Coordinates of C-alpha atoms in Angstrom, one line a residue:
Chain J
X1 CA 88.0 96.5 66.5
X2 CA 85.1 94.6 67.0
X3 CA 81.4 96.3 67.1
X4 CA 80.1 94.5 70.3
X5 CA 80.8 95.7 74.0
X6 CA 82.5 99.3 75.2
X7 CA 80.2 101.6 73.9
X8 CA 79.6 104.9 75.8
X9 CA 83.0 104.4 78.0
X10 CA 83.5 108.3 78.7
X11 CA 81.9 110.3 81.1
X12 CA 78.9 112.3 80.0
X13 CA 79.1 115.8 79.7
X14 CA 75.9 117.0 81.8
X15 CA 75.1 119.7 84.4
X16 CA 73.7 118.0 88.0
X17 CA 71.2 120.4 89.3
X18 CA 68.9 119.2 91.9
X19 CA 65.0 120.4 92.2
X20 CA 66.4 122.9 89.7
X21 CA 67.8 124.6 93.0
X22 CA 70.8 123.0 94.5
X23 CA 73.7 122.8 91.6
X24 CA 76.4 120.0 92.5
X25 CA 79.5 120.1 91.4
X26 CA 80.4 116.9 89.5
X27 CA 83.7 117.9 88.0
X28 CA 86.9 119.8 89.3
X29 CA 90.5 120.2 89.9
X30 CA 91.7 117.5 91.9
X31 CA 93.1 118.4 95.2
X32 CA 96.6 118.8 95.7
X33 CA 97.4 115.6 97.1
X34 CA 96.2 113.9 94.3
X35 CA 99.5 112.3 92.4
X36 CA 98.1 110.9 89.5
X37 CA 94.4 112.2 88.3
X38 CA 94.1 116.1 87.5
X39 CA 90.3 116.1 87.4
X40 CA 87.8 114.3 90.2
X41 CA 84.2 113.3 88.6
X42 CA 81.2 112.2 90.6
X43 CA 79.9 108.6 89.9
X44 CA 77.1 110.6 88.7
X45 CA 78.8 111.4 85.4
X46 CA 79.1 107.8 84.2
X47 CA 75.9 106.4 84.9
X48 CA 73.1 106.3 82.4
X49 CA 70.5 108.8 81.4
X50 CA 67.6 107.2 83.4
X51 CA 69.5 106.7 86.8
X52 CA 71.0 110.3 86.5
X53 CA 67.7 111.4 85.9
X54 CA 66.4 110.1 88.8
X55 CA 68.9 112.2 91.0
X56 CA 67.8 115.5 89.7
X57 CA 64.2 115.7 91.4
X58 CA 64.0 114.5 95.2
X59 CA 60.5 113.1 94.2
X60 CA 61.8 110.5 91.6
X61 CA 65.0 109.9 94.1
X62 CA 63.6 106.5 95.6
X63 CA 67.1 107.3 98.4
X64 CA 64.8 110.1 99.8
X65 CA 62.5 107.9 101.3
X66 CA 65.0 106.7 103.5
X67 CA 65.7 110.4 104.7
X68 CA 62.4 110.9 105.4
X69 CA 62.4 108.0 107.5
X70 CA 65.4 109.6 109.2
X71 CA 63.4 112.6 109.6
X72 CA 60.8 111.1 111.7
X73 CA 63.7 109.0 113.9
X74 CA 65.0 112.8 114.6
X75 CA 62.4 113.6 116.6
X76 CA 62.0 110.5 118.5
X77 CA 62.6 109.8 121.9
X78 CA 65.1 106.9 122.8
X79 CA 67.6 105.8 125.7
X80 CA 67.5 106.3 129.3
X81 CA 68.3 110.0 128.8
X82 CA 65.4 110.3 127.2
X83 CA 66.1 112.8 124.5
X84 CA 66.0 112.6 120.7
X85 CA 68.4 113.9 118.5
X86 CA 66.4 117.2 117.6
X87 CA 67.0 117.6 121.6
X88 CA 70.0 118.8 121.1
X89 CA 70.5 119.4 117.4
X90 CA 67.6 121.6 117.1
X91 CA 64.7 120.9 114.3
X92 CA 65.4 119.7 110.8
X93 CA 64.6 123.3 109.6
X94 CA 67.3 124.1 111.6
X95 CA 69.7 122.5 109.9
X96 CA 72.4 122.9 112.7
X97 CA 74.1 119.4 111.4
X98 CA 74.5 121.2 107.9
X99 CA 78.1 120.5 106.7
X100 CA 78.6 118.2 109.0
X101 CA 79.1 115.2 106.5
X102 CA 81.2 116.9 104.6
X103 CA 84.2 117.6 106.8
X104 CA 84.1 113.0 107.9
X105 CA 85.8 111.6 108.2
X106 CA 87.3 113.8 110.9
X107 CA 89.6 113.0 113.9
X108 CA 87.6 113.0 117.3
X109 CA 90.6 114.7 120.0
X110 CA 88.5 113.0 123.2
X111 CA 88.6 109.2 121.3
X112 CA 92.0 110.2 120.4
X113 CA 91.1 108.6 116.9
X114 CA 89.4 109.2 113.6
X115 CA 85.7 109.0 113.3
X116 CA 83.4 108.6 110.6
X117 CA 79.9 110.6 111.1
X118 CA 78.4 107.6 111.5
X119 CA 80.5 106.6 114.8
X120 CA 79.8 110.1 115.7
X121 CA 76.0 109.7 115.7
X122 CA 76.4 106.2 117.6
X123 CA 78.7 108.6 120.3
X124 CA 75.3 110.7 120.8
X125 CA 72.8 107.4 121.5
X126 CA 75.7 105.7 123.6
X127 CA 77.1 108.7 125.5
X128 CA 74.5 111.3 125.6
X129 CA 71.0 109.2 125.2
X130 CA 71.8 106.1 127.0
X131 CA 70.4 104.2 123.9
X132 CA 71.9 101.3 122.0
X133 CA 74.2 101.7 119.5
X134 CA 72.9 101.2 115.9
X135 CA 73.9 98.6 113.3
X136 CA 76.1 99.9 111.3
X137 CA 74.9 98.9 108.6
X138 CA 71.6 98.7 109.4
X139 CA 68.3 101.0 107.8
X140 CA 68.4 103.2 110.9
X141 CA 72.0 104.0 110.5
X142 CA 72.2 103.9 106.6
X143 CA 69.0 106.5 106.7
X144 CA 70.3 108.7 109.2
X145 CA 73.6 108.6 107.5
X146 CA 71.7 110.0 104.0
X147 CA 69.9 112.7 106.2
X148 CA 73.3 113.9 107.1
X149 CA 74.2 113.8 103.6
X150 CA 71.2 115.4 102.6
X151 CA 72.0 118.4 105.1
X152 CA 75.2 119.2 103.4
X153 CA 74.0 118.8 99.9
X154 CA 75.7 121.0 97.5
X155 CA 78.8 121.7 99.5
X156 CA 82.1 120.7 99.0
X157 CA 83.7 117.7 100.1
X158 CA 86.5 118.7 102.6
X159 CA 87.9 116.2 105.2
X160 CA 91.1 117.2 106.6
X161 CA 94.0 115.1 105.9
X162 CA 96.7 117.0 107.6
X163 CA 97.9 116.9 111.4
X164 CA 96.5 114.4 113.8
X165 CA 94.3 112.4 111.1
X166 CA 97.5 112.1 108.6
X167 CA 98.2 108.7 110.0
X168 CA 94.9 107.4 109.4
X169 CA 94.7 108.8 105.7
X170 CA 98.6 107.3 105.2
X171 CA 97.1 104.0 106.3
X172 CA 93.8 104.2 103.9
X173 CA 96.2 105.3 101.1
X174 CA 97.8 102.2 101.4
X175 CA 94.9 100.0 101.1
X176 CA 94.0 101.8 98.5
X177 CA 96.9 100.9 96.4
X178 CA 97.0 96.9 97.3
X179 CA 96.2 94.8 95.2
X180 CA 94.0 92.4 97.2
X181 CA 92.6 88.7 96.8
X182 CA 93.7 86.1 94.5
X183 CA 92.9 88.6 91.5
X184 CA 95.2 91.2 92.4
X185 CA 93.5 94.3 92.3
X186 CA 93.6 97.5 94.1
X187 CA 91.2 100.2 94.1
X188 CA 93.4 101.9 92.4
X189 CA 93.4 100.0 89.1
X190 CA 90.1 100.0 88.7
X191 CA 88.9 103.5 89.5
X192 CA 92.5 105.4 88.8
X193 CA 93.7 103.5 86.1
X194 CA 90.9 102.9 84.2
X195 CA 87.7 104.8 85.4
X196 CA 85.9 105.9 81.9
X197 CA 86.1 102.0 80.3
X198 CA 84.3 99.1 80.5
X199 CA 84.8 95.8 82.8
X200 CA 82.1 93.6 81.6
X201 CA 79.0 95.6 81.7
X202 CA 80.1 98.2 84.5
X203 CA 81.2 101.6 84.0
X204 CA 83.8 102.5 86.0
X205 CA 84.0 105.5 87.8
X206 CA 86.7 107.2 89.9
X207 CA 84.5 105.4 92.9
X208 CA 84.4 108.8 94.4
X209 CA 82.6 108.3 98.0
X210 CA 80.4 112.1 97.4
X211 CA 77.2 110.7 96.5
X212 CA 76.7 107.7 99.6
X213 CA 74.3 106.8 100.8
X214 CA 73.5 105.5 97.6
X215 CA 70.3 104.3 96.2
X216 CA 71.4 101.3 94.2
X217 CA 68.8 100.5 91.8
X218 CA 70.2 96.5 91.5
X219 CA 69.7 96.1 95.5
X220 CA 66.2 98.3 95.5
X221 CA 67.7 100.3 98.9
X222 CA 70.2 102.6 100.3
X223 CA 73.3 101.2 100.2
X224 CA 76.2 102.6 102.9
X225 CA 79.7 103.3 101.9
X226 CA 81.5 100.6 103.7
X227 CA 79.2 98.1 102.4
X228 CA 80.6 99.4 98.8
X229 CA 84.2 98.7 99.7
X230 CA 83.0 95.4 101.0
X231 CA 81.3 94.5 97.5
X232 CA 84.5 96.2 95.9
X233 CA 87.3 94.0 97.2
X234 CA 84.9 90.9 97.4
X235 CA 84.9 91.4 93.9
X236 CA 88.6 90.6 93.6
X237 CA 87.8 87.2 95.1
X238 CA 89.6 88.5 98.5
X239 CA 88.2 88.7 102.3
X240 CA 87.0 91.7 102.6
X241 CA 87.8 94.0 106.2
X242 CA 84.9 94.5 108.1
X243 CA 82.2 97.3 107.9
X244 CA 82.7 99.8 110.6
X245 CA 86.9 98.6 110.9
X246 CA 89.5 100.8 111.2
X247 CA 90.8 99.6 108.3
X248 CA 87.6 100.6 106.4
X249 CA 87.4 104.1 108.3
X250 CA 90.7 104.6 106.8
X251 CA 89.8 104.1 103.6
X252 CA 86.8 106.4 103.5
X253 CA 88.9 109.1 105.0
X254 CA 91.4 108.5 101.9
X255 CA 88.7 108.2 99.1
X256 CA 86.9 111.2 100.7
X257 CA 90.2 113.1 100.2
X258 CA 90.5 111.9 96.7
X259 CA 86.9 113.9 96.0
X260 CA 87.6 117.1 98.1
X261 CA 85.8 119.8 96.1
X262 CA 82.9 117.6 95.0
X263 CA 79.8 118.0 96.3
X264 CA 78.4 116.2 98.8
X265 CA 75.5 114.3 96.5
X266 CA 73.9 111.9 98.9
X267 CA 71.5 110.3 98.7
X268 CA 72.4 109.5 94.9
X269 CA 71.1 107.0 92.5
X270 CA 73.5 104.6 91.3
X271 CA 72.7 101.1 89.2
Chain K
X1 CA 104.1 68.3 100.0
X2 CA 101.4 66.8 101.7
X3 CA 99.0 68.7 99.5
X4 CA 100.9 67.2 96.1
X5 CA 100.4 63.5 97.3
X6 CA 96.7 64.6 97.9
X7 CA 96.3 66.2 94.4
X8 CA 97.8 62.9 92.7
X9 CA 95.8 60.6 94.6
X10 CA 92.5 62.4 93.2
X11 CA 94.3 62.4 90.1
X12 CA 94.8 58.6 89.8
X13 CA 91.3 58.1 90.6
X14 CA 89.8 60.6 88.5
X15 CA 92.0 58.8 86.1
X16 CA 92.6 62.1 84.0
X17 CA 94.5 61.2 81.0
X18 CA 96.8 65.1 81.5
X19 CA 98.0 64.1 85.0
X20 CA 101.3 62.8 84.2
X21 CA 102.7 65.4 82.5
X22 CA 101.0 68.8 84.1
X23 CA 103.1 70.9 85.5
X24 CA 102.3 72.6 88.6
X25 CA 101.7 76.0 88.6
X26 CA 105.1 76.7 91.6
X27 CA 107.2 74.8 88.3
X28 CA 106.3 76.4 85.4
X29 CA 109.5 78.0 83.7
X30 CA 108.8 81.5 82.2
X31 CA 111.8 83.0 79.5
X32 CA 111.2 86.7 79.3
X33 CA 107.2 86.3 79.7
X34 CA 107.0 83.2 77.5
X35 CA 106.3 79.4 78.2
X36 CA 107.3 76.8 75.6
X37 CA 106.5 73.8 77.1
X38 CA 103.0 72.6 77.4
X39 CA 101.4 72.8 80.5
X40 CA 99.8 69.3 80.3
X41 CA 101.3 68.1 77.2
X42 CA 97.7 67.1 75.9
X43 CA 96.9 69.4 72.7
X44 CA 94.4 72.1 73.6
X45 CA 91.1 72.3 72.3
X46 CA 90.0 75.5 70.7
X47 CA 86.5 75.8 71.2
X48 CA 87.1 74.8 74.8
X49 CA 89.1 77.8 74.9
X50 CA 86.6 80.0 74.0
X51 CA 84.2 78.7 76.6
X52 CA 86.6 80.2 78.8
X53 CA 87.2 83.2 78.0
X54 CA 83.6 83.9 77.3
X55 CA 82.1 82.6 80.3
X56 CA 81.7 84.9 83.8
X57 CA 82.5 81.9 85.9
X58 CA 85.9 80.3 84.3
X59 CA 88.0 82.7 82.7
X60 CA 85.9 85.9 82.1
X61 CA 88.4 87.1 80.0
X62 CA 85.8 89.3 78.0
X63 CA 85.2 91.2 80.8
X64 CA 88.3 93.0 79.8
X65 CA 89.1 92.1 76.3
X66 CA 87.1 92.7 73.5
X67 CA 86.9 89.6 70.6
X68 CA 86.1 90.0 68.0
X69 CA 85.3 85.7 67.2
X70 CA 83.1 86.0 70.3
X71 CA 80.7 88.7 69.0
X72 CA 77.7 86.9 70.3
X73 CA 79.0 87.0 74.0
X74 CA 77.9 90.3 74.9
X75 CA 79.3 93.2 77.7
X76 CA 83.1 92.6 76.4
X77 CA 84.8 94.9 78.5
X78 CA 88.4 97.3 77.1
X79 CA 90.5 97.4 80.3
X80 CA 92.9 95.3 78.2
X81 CA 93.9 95.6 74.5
X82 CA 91.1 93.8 72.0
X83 CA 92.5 90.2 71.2
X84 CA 91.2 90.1 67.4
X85 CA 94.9 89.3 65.8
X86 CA 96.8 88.4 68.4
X87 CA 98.4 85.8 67.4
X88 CA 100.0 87.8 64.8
X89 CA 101.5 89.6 67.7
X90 CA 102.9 86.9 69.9
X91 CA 104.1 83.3 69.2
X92 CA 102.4 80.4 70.8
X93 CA 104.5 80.3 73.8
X94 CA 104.6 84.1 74.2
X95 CA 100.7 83.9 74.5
X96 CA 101.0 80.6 77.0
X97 CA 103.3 83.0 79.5
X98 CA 100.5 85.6 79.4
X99 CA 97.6 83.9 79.9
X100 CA 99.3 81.5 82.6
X101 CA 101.3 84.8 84.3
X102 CA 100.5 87.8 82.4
X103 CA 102.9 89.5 85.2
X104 CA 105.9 87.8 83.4
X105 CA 105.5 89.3 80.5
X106 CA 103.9 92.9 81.6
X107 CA 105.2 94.6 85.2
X108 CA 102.9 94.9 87.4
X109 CA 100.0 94.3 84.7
X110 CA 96.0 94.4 86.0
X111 CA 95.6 91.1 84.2
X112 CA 95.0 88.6 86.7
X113 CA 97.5 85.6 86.8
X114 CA 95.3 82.8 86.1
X115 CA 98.1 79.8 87.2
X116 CA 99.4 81.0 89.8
X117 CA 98.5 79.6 93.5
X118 CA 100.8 81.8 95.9
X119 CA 101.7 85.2 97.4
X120 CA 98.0 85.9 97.8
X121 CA 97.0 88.9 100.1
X122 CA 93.9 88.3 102.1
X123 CA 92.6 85.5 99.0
X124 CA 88.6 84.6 99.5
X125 CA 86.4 81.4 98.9
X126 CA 85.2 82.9 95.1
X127 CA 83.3 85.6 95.8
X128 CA 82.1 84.5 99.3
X129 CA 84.2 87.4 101.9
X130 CA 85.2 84.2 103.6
X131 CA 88.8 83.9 104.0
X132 CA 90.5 81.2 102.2
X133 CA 93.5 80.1 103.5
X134 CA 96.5 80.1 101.2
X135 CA 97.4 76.7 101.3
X136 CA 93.8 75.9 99.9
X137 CA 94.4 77.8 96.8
X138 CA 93.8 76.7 93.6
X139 CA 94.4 78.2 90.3
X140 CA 92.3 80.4 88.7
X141 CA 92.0 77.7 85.5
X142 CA 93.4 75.0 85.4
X143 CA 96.2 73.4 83.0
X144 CA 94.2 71.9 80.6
X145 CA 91.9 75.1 80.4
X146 CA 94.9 76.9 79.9
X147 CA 96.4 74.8 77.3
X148 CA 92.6 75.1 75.6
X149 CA 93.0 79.1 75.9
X150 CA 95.9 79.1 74.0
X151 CA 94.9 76.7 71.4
X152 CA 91.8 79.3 70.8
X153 CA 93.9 82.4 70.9
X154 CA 96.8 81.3 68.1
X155 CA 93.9 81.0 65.6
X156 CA 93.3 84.5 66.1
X157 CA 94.9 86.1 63.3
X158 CA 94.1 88.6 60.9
X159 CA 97.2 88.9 58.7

């Protein structure tokens, strides 16, 4: 064996508690669906000392400047309705929207289809302010989305996978096991087979979807969860689907599944 | 066929000295895994090979083997099995079969198949997201880099 390259390739064992306040679980049983993995880590666990550091105090947590951000949108008037979300959400303090992102993806019954949370949120400024949709993956949208995330911090990840949305999660399971582009490789052999060792100088994780929006240290901003998959499968020199697709909604619902139990983390730090 | 009359027109002008004898990567003939003919039937040069394998943009082989006679490339990855000895393990044409089509040898195996042009779902331009379309696909190496990997991998031996 030689001495260079895969050193550190298991997850740490460490305790995530944030502001010494909220604890996050990091580690559990997998859920029941789960054919092939009996215990679902957070991306947290195999990241360095440094960046996990970072996530255990909001003030050295560069992602929570884009909830501030968020903050301030929440009370701002926009559309021809002219209401902001606090309108009808009620007041941060409030927290009305708290577990919210835990339970998305989630099948809408009126759309007759299955939305992420942040479809839901460009219902509200479509439907109910008369205000243009956002980018989805744009800095209103991305911030908004970690606010969310932020609101449900420290609870369990539970989307429903059963009744009307089992189509949808049959269909992201499937992406999830193809082996894409002209490498060949699925999601699955990267963060099933082999999360814990070493491709090149990455870590891989069980890319469990918990902690996103994530602050990615490399691209200095918060980084949403489709644009992840996007960087994923262009990694496998493939065409990626689009962000916001059904095809990528899918897949989140499925990867959400595969964490159910974790805690929703966002905004985390990631490298 | 259109595309074969293509590649050996820029052949003959590039005037490559390999281009009579390659064999395309739809015509290679695998025997439980292995390929005994060269693929170019120009020897391989060994410290081409490991130029390949220890460089991101060609074969990037380190990224999931560890080896041990490239210490000074650093961030080898251990997806796959470290390569120090290998040739003790597998015969010259055994290792040609995996590096060309490591699916051959190993079922459903993560190791890419680095001469293989075909059965592609949605391939990209590199690492572009821009759709590629199939017929436009190349191999991941080509048959001379091939030829150089194995040259560089039956010198690894440790018996």
């Amino acid at each position: 064996i030689s001495a260079v390259g895969a050193a550190n390739a298991e997850p740490v064992d460490d305790e995530l508690v944030i502001n010494e306040d909220v604890e996050i679980v990091t580690k559990t049983d997998a859920p029941e669906h789960m054919e092939y993995i009996d215990e679902v880590m957070s991306g947290w666990l195999f990241r360095e000392d440094d960046t996990r550091d970072m996530q255990r105090d909001d003030f050295d947590n560069p992602g929570m400047l884009g909830v501030e951000a968020a903050m301030e949108t929440w009370d701002e008037v926009d559309g021809t309705a002219g209401k902001a979300c606090s309108d009808c959400h009620g007041t941060i303090d409030e927290a009305q929207l708290a577990g919210a992102r835990a339970v998305y993806p989630k099948w809408n019954e009126n759309a007759g289809e299955v939305w992420t949370i942040e479809t839901a949120m460009n219902a509200c400024r479509t439907e109910r302010m008369g205000a243009e949709a956002w980018d989805y993956n744009g800095s209103d949208m991305i911030n908004m989305s970690a606010l969310m995330s932020y609101l449900s911090r420290g609870m369990p990840m539970n989307v429903a996978i059963d009744g009307p949305a089992a189509e949808t999660w049959e269909k992201g399971k499937e992406i999830y096991y193809t082996r894409y582009g002209q490498l060949e490789l699925a999601c699955a052999n990267c963060h099933e087979d082999h999360y814990g060792d070493m491709i090149r100088a990455d870590h891989l994780s069980q890319g469990q979807s918990n902690g996103f929006p994530a602050y990615r240290l490399k691209d200095a901003k918060l980084v949403g969860l489709h644009n992840r998959f996007k960087g994923c499968i262009r990694d496998t020199r493939a065409e990626p689907f689009a962000i916001g697709s059904p095809e990528f909604v899918a897949l989140e619902l499925y990867v959400a599944s595969r964490g159910n139990g974790l805690s929703v983390e966002g905004p985390s730090v990631r490298n | 066929m259109k595309r074969a009359f293509t590649a050996a027109c820029a052949a003959t002008i590039l005037a490559l000295p390999v281009t009579a004898e390659t064999i395309a990567p739809g015509d290679v003939t695998y025997e439980d895994g292995a390929v005994s003919t060269s693929l170019t039937g120009v020897p391989g040069n060994p410290e081409e090979g490991a130029i390949v394998m220890g460089t991101k943009s060609i074969g990037n082989c380190v990224s999931c083997h560890e080896i041990g006679a490239l210490a000074d490339v650093p961030w080898q990855g251990n997806i796959g099995p470290a390569l120090d000895g290998v040739a003790d393990r597998w015969s010259e044409a055994e290792i040609r079969g995996i590096v060309a089509n490591a699916k051959m040898t190993y079922d459903g195996s993560m190791m890419p198949s680095f001469y293989k042009v075909s059965d592609f779902i949605r391939p990209g331009i590199g690492f572009t997201t821009k759709p590629l379309a199939p017929e436009d696909v190349e191999p991941l190496l080509t048959a001379q880099q091939i030829e150089d990997v194995v040259a560089f991998l039956v010198t690894l031996k440790e018996e």
